[in-house]
Tab-separated table of N, CA and C and ligand atoms in Angstrom:
chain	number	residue	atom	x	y	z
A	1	UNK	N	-47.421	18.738	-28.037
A	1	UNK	CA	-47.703	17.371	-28.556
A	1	UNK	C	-48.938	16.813	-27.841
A	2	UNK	N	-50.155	16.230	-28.781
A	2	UNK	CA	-51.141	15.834	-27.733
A	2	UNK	C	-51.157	14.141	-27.579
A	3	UNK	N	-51.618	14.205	-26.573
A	3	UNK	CA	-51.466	12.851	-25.750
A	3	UNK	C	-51.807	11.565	-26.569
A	4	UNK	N	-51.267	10.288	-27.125
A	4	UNK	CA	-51.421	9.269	-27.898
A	4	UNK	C	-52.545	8.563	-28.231
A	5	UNK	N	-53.253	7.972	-29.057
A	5	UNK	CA	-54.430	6.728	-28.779
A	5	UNK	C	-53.772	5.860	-28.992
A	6	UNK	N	-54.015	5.090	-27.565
A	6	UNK	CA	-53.846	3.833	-27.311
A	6	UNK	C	-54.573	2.336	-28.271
A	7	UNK	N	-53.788	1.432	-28.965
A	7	UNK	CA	-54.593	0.725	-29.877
A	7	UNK	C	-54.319	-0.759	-29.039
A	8	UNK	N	-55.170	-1.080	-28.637
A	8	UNK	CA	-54.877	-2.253	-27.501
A	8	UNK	C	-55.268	-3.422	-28.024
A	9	UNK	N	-54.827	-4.864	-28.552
A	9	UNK	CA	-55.166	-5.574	-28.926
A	9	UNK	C	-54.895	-6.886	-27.916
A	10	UNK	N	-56.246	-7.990	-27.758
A	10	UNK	CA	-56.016	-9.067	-26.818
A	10	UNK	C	-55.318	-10.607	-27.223
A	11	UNK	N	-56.020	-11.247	-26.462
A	11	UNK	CA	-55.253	-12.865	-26.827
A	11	UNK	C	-55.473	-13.565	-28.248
A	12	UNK	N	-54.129	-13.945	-29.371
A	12	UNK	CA	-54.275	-14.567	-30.356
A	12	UNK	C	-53.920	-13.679	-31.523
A	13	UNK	N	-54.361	-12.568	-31.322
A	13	UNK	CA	-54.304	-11.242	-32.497
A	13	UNK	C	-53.256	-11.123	-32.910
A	14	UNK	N	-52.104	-12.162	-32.128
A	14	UNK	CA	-50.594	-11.742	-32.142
A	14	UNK	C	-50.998	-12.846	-34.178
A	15	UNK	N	-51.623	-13.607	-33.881
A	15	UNK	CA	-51.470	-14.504	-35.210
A	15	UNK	C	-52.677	-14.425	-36.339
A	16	UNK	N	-52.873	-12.654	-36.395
A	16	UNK	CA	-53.487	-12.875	-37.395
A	16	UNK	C	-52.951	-12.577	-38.840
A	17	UNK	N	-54.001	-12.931	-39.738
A	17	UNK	CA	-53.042	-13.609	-41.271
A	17	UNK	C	-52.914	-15.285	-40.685
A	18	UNK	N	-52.262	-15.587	-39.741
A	18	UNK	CA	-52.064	-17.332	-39.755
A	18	UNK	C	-53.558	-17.801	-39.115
A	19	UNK	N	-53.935	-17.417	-38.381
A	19	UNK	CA	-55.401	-18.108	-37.480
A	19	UNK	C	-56.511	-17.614	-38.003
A	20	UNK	N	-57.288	-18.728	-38.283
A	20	UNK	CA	-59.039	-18.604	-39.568
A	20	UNK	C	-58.658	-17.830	-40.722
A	21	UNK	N	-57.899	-17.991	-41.477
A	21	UNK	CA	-57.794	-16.954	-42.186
A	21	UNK	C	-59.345	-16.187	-42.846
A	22	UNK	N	-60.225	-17.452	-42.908
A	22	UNK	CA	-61.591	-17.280	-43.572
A	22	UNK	C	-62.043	-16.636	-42.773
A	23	UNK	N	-61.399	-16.402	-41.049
A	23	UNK	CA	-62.710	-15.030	-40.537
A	23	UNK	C	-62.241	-14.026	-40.240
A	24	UNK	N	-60.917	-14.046	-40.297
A	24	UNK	CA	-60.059	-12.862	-40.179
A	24	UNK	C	-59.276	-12.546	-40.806
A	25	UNK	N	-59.098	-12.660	-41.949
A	25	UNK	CA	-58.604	-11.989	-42.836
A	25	UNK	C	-57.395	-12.706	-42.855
A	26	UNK	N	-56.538	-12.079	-44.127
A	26	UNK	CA	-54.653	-12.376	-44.228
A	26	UNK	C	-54.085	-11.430	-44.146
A	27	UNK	N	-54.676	-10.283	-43.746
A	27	UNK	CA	-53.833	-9.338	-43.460
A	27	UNK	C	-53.123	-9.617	-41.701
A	28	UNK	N	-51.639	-9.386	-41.429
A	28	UNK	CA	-50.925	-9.371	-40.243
A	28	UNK	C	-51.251	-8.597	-39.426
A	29	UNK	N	-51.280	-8.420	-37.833
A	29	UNK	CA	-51.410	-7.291	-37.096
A	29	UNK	C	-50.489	-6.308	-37.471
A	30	UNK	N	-48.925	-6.604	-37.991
A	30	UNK	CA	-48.110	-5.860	-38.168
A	30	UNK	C	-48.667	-5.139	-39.344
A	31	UNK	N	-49.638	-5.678	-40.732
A	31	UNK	CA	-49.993	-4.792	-41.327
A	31	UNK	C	-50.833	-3.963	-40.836
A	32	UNK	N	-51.707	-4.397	-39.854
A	32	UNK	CA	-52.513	-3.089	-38.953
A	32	UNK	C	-52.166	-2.147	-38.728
A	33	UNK	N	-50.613	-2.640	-37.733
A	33	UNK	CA	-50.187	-1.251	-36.917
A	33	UNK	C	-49.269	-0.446	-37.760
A	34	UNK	N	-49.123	-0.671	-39.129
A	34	UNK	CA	-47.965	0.152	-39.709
A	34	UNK	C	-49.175	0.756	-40.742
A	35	UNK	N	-50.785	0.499	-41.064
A	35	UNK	CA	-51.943	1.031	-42.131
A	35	UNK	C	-52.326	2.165	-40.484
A	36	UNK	N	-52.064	1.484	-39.192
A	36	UNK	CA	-52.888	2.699	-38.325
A	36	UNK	C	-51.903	3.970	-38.293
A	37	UNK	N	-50.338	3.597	-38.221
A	37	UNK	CA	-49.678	4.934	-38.107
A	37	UNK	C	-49.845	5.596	-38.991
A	38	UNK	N	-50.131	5.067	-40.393
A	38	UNK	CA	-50.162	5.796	-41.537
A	38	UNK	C	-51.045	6.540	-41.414
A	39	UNK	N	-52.283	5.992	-41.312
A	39	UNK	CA	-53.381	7.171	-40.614
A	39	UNK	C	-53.454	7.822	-39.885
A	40	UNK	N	-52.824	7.738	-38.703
A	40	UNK	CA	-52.253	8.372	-37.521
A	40	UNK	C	-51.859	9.700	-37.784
A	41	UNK	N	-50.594	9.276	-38.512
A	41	UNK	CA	-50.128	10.822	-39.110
A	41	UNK	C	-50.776	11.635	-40.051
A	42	UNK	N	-51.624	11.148	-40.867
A	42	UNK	CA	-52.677	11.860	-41.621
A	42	UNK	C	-53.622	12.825	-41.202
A	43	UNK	N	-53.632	12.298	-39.863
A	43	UNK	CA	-55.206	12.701	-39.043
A	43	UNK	C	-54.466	13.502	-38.078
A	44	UNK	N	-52.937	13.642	-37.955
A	44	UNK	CA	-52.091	14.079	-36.310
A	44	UNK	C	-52.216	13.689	-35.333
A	45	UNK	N	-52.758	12.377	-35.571
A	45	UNK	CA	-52.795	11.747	-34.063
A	45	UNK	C	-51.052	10.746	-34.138
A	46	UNK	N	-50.893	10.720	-32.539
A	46	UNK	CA	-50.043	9.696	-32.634
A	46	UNK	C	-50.635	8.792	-31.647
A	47	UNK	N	-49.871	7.229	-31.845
A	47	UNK	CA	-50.581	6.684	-31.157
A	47	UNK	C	-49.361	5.132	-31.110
A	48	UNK	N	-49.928	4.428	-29.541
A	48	UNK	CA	-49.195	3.503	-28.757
A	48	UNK	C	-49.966	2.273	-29.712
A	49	UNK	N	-49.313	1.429	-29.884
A	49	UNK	CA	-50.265	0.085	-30.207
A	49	UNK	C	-49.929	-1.028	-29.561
A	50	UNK	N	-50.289	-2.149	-29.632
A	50	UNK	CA	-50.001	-2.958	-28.424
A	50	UNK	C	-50.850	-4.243	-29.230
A	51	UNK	N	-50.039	-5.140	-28.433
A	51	UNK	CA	-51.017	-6.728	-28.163
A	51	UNK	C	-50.602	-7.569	-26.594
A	52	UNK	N	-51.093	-8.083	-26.338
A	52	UNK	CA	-50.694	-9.174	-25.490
A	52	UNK	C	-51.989	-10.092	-25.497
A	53	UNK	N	-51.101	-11.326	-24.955
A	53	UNK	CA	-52.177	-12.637	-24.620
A	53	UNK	C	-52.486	-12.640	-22.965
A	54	UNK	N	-51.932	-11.582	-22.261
A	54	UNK	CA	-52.291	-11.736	-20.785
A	54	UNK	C	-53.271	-11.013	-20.650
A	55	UNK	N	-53.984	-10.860	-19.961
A	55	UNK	CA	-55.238	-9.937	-19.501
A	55	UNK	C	-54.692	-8.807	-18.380
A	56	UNK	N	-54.126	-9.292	-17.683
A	56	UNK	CA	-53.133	-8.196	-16.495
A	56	UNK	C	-52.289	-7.414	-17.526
A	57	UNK	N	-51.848	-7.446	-18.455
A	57	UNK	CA	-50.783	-6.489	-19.411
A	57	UNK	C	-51.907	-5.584	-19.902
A	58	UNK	N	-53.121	-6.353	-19.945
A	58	UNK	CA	-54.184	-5.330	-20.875
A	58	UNK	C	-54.417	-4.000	-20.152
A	59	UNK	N	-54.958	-4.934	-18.677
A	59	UNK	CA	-55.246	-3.796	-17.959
A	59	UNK	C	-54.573	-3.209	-17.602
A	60	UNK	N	-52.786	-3.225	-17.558
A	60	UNK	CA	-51.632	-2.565	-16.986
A	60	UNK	C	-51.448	-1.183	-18.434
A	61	UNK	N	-51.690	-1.582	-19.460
A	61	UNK	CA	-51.402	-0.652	-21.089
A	61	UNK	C	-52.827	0.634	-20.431
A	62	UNK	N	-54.241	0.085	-19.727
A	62	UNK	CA	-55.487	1.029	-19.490
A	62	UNK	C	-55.108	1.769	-18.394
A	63	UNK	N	-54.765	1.443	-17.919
A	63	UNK	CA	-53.818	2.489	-16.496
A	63	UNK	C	-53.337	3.167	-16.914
A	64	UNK	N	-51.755	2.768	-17.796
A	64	UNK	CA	-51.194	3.784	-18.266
A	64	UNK	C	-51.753	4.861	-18.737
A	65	UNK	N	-52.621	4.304	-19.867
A	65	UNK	CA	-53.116	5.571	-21.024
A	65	UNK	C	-54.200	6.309	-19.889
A	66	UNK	N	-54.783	5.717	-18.713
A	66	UNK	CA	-54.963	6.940	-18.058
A	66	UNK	C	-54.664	7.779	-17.450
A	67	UNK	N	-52.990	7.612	-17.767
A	67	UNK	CA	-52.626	9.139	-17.199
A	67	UNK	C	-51.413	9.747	-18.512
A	68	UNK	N	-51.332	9.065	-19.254
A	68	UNK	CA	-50.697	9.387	-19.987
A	68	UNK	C	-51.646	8.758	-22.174
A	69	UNK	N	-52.743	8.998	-22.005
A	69	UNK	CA	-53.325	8.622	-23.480
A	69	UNK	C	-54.636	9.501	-23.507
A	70	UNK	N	-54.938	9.917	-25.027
A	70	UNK	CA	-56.094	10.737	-25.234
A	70	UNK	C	-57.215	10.043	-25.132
A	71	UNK	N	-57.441	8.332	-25.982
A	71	UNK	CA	-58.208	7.693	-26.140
A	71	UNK	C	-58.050	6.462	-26.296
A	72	UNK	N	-59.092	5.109	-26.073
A	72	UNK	CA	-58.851	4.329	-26.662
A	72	UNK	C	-59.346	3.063	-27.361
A	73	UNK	N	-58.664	2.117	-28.755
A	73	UNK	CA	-59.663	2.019	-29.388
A	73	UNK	C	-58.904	0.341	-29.341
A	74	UNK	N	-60.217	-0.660	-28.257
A	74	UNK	CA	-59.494	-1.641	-28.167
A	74	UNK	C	-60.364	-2.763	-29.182
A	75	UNK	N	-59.669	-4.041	-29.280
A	75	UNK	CA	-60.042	-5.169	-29.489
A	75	UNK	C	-59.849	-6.129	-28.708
A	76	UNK	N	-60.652	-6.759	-27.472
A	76	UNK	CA	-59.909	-7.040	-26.377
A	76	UNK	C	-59.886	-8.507	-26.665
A	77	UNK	N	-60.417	-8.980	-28.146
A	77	UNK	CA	-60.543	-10.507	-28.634
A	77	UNK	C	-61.765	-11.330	-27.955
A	78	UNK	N	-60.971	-12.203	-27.339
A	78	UNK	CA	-61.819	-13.360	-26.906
A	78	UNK	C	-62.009	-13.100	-25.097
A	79	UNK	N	-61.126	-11.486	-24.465
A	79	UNK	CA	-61.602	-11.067	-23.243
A	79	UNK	C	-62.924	-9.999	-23.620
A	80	UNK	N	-63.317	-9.623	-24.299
A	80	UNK	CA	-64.739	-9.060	-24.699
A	80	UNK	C	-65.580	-9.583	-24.041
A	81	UNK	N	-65.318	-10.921	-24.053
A	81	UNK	CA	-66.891	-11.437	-23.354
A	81	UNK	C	-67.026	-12.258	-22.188
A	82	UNK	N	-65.786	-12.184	-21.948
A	82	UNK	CA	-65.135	-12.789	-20.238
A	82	UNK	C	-64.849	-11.706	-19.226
A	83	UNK	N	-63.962	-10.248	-19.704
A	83	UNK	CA	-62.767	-9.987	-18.402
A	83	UNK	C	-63.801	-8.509	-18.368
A	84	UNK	N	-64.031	-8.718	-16.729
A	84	UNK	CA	-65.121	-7.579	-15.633
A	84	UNK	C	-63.418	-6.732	-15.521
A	85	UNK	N	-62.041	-7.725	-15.725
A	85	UNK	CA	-61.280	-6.600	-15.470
A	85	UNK	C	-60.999	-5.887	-15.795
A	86	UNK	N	-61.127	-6.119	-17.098
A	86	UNK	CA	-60.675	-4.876	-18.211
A	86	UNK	C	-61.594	-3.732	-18.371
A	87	UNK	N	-63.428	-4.221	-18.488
A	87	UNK	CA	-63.988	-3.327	-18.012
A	87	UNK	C	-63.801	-2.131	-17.130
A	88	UNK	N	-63.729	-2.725	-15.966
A	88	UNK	CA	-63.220	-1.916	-14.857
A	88	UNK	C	-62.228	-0.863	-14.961
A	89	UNK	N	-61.037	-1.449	-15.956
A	89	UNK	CA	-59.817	-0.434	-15.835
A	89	UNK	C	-60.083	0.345	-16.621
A	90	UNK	N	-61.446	0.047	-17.840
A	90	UNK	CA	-61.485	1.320	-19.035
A	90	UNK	C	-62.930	1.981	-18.295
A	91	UNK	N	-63.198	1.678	-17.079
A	91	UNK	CA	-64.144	2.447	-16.221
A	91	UNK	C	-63.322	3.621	-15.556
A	92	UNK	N	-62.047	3.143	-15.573
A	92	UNK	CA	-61.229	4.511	-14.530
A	92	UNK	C	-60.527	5.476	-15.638
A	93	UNK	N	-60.906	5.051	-16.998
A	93	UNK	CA	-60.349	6.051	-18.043
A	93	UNK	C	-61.248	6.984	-18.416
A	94	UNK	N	-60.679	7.809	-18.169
A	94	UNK	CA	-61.442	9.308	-18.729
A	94	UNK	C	-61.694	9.579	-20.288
A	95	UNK	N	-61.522	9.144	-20.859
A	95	UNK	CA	-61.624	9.732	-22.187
A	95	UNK	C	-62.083	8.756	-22.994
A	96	UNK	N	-62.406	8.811	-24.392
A	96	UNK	CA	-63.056	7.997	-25.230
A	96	UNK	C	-62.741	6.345	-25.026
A	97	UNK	N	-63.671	5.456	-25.411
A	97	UNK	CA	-63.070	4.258	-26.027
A	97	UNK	C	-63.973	3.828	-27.280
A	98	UNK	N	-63.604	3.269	-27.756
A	98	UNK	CA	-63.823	2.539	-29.310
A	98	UNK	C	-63.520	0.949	-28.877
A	99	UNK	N	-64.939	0.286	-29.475
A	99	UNK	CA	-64.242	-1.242	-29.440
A	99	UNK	C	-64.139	-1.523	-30.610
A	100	UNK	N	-63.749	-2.412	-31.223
A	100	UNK	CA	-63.265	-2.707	-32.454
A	100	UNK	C	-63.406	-4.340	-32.748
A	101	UNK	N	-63.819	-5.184	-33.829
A	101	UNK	CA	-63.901	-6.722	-33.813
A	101	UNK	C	-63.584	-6.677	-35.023
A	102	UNK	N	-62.332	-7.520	-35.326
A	102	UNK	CA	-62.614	-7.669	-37.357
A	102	UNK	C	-63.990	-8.501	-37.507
A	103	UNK	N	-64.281	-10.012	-37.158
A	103	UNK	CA	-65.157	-10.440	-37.721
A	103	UNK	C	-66.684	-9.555	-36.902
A	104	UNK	N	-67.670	-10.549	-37.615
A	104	UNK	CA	-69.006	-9.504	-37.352
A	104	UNK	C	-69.624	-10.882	-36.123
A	105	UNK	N	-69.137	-10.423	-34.840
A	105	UNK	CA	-69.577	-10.972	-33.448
A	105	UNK	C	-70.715	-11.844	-33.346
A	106	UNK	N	-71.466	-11.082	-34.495
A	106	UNK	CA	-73.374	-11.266	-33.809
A	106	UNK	C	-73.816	-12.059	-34.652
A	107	UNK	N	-72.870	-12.609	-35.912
A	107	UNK	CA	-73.404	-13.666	-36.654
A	107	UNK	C	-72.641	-14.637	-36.396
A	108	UNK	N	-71.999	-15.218	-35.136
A	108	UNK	CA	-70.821	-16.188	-34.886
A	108	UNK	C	-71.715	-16.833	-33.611
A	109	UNK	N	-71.391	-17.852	-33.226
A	109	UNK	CA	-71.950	-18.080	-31.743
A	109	UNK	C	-72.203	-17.202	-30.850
A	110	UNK	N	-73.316	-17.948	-29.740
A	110	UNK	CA	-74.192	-16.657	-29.301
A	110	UNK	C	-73.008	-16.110	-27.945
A	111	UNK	N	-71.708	-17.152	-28.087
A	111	UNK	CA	-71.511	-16.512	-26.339
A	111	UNK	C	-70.323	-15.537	-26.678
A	112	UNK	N	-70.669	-14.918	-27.942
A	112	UNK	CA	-69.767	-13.980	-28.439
A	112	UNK	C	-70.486	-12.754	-28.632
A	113	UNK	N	-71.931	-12.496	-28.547
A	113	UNK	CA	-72.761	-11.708	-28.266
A	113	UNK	C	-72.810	-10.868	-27.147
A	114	UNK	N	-72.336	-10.878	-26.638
A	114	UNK	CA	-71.976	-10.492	-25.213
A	114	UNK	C	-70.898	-9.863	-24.996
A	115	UNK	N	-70.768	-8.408	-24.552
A	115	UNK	CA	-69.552	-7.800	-24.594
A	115	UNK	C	-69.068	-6.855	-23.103
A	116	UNK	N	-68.390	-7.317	-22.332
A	116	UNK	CA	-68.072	-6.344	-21.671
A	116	UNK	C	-67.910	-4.873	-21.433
A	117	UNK	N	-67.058	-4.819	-22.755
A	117	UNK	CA	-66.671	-3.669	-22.740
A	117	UNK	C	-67.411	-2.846	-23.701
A	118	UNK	N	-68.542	-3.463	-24.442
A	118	UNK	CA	-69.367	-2.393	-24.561
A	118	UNK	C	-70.026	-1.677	-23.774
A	119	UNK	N	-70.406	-1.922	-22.618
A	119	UNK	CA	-70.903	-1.160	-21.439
A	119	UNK	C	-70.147	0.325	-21.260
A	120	UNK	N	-68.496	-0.176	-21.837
A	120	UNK	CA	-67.880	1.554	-21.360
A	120	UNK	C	-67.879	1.687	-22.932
A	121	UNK	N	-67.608	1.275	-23.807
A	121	UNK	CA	-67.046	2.156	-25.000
A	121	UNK	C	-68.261	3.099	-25.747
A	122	UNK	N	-67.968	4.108	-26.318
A	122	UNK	CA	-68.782	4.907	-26.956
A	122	UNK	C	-69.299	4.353	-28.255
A	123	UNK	N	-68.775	3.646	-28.816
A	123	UNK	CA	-69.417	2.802	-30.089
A	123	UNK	C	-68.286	1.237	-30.942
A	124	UNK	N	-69.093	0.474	-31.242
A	124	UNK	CA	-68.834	-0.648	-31.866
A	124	UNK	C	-68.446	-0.705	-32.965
A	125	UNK	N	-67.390	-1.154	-33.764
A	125	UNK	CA	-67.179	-1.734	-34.930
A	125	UNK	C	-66.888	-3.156	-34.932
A	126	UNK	N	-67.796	-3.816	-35.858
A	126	UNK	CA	-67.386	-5.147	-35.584
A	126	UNK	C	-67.736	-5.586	-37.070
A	127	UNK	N	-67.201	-6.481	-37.752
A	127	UNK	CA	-67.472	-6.849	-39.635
A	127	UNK	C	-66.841	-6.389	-40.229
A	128	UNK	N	-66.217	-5.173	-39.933
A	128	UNK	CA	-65.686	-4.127	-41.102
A	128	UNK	C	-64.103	-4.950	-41.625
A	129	UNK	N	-64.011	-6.588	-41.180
A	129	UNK	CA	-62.103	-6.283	-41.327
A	129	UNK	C	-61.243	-5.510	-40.470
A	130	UNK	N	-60.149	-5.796	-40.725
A	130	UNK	CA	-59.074	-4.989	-40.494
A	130	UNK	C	-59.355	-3.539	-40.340
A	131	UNK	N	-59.978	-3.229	-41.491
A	131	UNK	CA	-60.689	-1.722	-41.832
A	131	UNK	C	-61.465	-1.089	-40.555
A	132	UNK	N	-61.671	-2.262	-39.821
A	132	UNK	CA	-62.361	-1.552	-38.344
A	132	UNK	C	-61.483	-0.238	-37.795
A	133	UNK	N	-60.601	-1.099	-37.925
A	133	UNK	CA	-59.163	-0.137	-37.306
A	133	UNK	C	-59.585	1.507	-37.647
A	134	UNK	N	-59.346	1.366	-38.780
A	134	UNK	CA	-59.053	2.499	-39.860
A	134	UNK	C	-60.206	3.772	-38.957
A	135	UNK	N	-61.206	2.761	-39.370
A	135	UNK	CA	-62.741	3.568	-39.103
A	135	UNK	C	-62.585	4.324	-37.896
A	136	UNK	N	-62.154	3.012	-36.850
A	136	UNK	CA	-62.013	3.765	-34.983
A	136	UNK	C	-61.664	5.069	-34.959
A	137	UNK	N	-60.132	4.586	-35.650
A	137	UNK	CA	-59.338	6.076	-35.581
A	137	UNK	C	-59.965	7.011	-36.039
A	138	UNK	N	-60.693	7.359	-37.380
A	138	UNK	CA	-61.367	8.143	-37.922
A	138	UNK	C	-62.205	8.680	-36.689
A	139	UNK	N	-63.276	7.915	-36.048
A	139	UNK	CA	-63.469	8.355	-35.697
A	139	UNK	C	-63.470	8.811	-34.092
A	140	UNK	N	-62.056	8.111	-33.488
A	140	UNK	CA	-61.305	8.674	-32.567
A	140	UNK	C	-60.514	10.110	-32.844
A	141	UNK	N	-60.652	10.311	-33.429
A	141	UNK	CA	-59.975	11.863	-34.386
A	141	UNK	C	-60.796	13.161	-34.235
A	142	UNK	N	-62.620	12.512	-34.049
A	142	UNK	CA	-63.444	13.637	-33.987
A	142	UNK	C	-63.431	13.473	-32.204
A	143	UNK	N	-63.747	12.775	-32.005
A	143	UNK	CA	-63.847	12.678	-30.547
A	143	UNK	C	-63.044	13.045	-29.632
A	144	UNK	N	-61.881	13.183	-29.851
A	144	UNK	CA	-60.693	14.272	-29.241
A	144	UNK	C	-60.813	15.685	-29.574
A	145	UNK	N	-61.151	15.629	-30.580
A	145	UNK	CA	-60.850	17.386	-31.218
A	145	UNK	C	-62.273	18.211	-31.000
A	146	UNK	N	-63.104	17.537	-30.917
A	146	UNK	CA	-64.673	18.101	-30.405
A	146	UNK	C	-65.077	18.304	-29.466
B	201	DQA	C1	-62.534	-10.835	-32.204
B	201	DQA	C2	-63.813	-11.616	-31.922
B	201	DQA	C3	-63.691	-12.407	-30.630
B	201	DQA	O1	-64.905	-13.105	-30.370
B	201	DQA	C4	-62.575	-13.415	-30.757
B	201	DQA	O2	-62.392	-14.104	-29.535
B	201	DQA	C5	-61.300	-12.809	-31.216
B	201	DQA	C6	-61.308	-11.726	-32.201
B	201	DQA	C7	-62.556	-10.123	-33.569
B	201	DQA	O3	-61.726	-9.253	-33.780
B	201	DQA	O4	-63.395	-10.458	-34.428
B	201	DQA	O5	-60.211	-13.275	-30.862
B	201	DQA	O6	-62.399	-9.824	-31.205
Protein backbone atom coordinates (compact mmCIF):
# COMPACT_ATOMS: atom_id res chain seq x y z
CA UNK A 1 0.00 0.00 0.00
CA UNK A 2 1.67 3.37 -0.83
CA UNK A 3 1.81 6.07 1.55
CA UNK A 4 -1.43 8.71 1.45
CA UNK A 5 -1.66 12.48 0.05
CA UNK A 6 -2.32 14.51 2.56
CA UNK A 7 -5.20 17.23 1.52
CA UNK A 8 -4.80 19.92 4.20
CA UNK A 9 -7.23 22.61 4.32
CA UNK A 10 -6.96 26.04 6.68
CA UNK A 11 -9.18 28.56 8.60
CA UNK A 12 -12.99 29.05 7.34
CA UNK A 13 -12.89 26.30 4.50
CA UNK A 14 -14.85 24.44 7.13
CA UNK A 15 -17.85 26.93 5.52
CA UNK A 16 -17.53 26.73 2.15
CA UNK A 17 -20.84 26.75 -0.05
CA UNK A 18 -22.07 29.20 3.05
CA UNK A 19 -19.07 32.01 3.01
CA UNK A 20 -18.84 34.48 -0.42
CA UNK A 21 -20.55 32.23 -2.19
CA UNK A 22 -19.67 34.71 -5.27
CA UNK A 23 -15.87 33.84 -4.65
CA UNK A 24 -16.00 30.53 -3.69
CA UNK A 25 -18.21 28.76 -5.06
CA UNK A 26 -21.47 26.55 -3.58
CA UNK A 27 -19.92 23.71 -3.74
CA UNK A 28 -19.22 22.19 0.26
CA UNK A 29 -15.77 21.08 1.40
CA UNK A 30 -17.59 17.86 2.02
CA UNK A 31 -18.30 17.94 -1.75
CA UNK A 32 -14.48 18.31 -2.21
CA UNK A 33 -13.41 15.59 -0.12
CA UNK A 34 -15.88 12.92 -1.34
CA UNK A 35 -15.05 14.48 -5.74
CA UNK A 36 -11.09 14.02 -4.24
CA UNK A 37 -11.57 10.31 -3.08
CA UNK A 38 -13.31 9.68 -6.13
CA UNK A 39 -10.30 10.64 -7.90
CA UNK A 40 -8.16 9.22 -5.51
CA UNK A 41 -9.23 5.88 -6.35
CA UNK A 42 -9.15 6.44 -10.03
CA UNK A 43 -5.60 7.51 -10.02
CA UNK A 44 -4.68 4.72 -6.79
CA UNK A 45 -3.84 7.15 -4.70
CA UNK A 46 -5.27 7.18 -1.27
CA UNK A 47 -5.39 9.99 0.64
CA UNK A 48 -5.95 11.82 4.40
CA UNK A 49 -8.03 15.07 4.08
CA UNK A 50 -8.37 17.43 6.68
CA UNK A 51 -9.44 21.04 7.74
CA UNK A 52 -8.90 22.96 10.78
CA UNK A 53 -9.16 26.66 11.88
CA UNK A 54 -5.98 26.30 14.18
CA UNK A 55 -2.66 26.78 12.66
CA UNK A 56 -0.84 24.34 15.35
CA UNK A 57 -3.32 21.34 13.99
CA UNK A 58 -1.99 22.41 10.51
CA UNK A 59 1.35 22.06 11.35
CA UNK A 60 0.70 18.95 13.68
CA UNK A 61 -1.38 17.00 10.16
CA UNK A 62 2.70 18.29 8.24
CA UNK A 63 4.61 16.34 10.77
CA UNK A 64 2.60 13.59 10.55
CA UNK A 65 2.53 13.15 6.77
CA UNK A 66 6.25 13.42 7.26
CA UNK A 67 6.66 10.32 8.38
CA UNK A 68 3.80 8.74 7.44
CA UNK A 69 2.38 10.70 3.72
CA UNK A 70 3.62 10.60 0.02
CA UNK A 71 2.66 14.22 -0.67
CA UNK A 72 1.03 17.23 -0.11
CA UNK A 73 -1.55 19.35 -1.62
CA UNK A 74 -2.53 22.22 0.78
CA UNK A 75 -4.84 25.24 0.90
CA UNK A 76 -3.62 26.85 3.91
CA UNK A 77 -6.52 29.81 3.29
CA UNK A 78 -5.99 32.96 4.88
CA UNK A 79 -2.44 31.29 6.71
CA UNK A 80 -0.85 31.52 3.06
CA UNK A 81 0.11 34.81 3.68
CA UNK A 82 0.72 35.03 7.44
CA UNK A 83 2.08 31.50 9.04
CA UNK A 84 6.42 31.25 8.68
CA UNK A 85 4.96 28.14 10.67
CA UNK A 86 3.54 26.21 8.41
CA UNK A 87 6.18 27.03 6.00
CA UNK A 88 8.65 25.68 8.14
CA UNK A 89 6.87 22.36 8.86
CA UNK A 90 6.34 21.76 4.93
CA UNK A 91 10.26 22.71 4.92
CA UNK A 92 10.89 19.42 7.03
CA UNK A 93 8.69 17.41 4.45
CA UNK A 94 10.34 15.47 2.05
CA UNK A 95 8.21 14.99 -0.67
CA UNK A 96 6.01 17.02 -2.99
CA UNK A 97 3.68 19.91 -2.11
CA UNK A 98 0.96 21.49 -4.21
CA UNK A 99 -0.71 24.72 -3.07
CA UNK A 100 -4.04 25.05 -4.06
CA UNK A 101 -6.57 28.51 -3.83
CA UNK A 102 -10.19 28.21 -5.22
CA UNK A 103 -10.41 31.92 -5.88
CA UNK A 104 -7.67 33.57 -8.25
CA UNK A 105 -5.33 35.35 -5.24
CA UNK A 106 -3.70 37.88 -7.61
CA UNK A 107 -6.83 39.58 -8.71
CA UNK A 108 -8.16 40.12 -4.96
CA UNK A 109 -6.26 42.53 -2.65
CA UNK A 110 -2.68 42.96 -2.79
CA UNK A 111 -1.95 41.42 0.83
CA UNK A 112 -3.14 38.20 -0.63
CA UNK A 113 -0.35 38.26 -3.15
CA UNK A 114 1.95 37.04 -1.00
CA UNK A 115 2.38 33.48 -0.19
CA UNK A 116 4.34 31.64 2.19
CA UNK A 117 4.12 28.60 1.21
CA UNK A 118 4.88 29.11 -2.17
CA UNK A 119 8.47 29.30 -1.34
CA UNK A 120 8.22 25.32 -0.56
CA UNK A 121 5.51 24.07 -2.89
CA UNK A 122 6.37 22.83 -6.37
CA UNK A 123 3.51 24.65 -8.14
CA UNK A 124 0.31 26.88 -7.72
CA UNK A 125 -3.24 26.50 -8.49
CA UNK A 126 -5.21 29.27 -7.74
CA UNK A 127 -8.82 30.37 -10.00
CA UNK A 128 -9.50 27.03 -11.06
CA UNK A 129 -12.58 26.52 -8.27
CA UNK A 130 -12.99 23.71 -6.41
CA UNK A 131 -11.52 22.02 -9.58
CA UNK A 132 -8.10 23.16 -8.16
CA UNK A 133 -8.40 20.17 -6.10
CA UNK A 134 -8.99 17.84 -8.87
CA UNK A 135 -5.99 19.31 -10.92
CA UNK A 136 -3.40 19.01 -7.64
CA UNK A 137 -4.13 15.51 -7.40
CA UNK A 138 -3.71 14.95 -11.06
CA UNK A 139 -0.94 16.23 -10.80
CA UNK A 140 0.26 14.88 -7.43
CA UNK A 141 -0.20 11.42 -9.19
CA UNK A 142 2.76 12.18 -11.63
CA UNK A 143 4.93 13.43 -9.06
CA UNK A 144 4.93 10.34 -6.90
CA UNK A 145 5.11 7.84 -9.61
CA UNK A 146 8.05 9.67 -11.56
C1 LIG B 1 -8.12 31.03 -0.28
C2 LIG B 1 -7.62 32.45 -0.52
C3 LIG B 1 -7.15 33.09 0.77
O1 LIG B 1 -6.66 34.40 0.52
C4 LIG B 1 -8.32 33.19 1.73
O2 LIG B 1 -7.88 33.71 2.97
C5 LIG B 1 -9.03 31.90 1.92
C6 LIG B 1 -9.20 30.98 0.79
C7 LIG B 1 -8.73 30.38 -1.54
O3 LIG B 1 -8.90 29.17 -1.54
O4 LIG B 1 -9.05 31.10 -2.51
O5 LIG B 1 -9.58 31.63 2.99
O6 LIG B 1 -7.01 30.22 0.11
Amino acid sequence: MTKPIYILNGPNLNLLGLRQPEIYGRETLEDVADACAALAEELGLSIRFHQSNHEGQIVDWVHEARLQGAGIVINPAAYTHTSVAILDALNAFEGPVLEVHISNVHKREAFRHHSYVSLRAEGVIAGFGTEGYLLALRRMKTLVTT
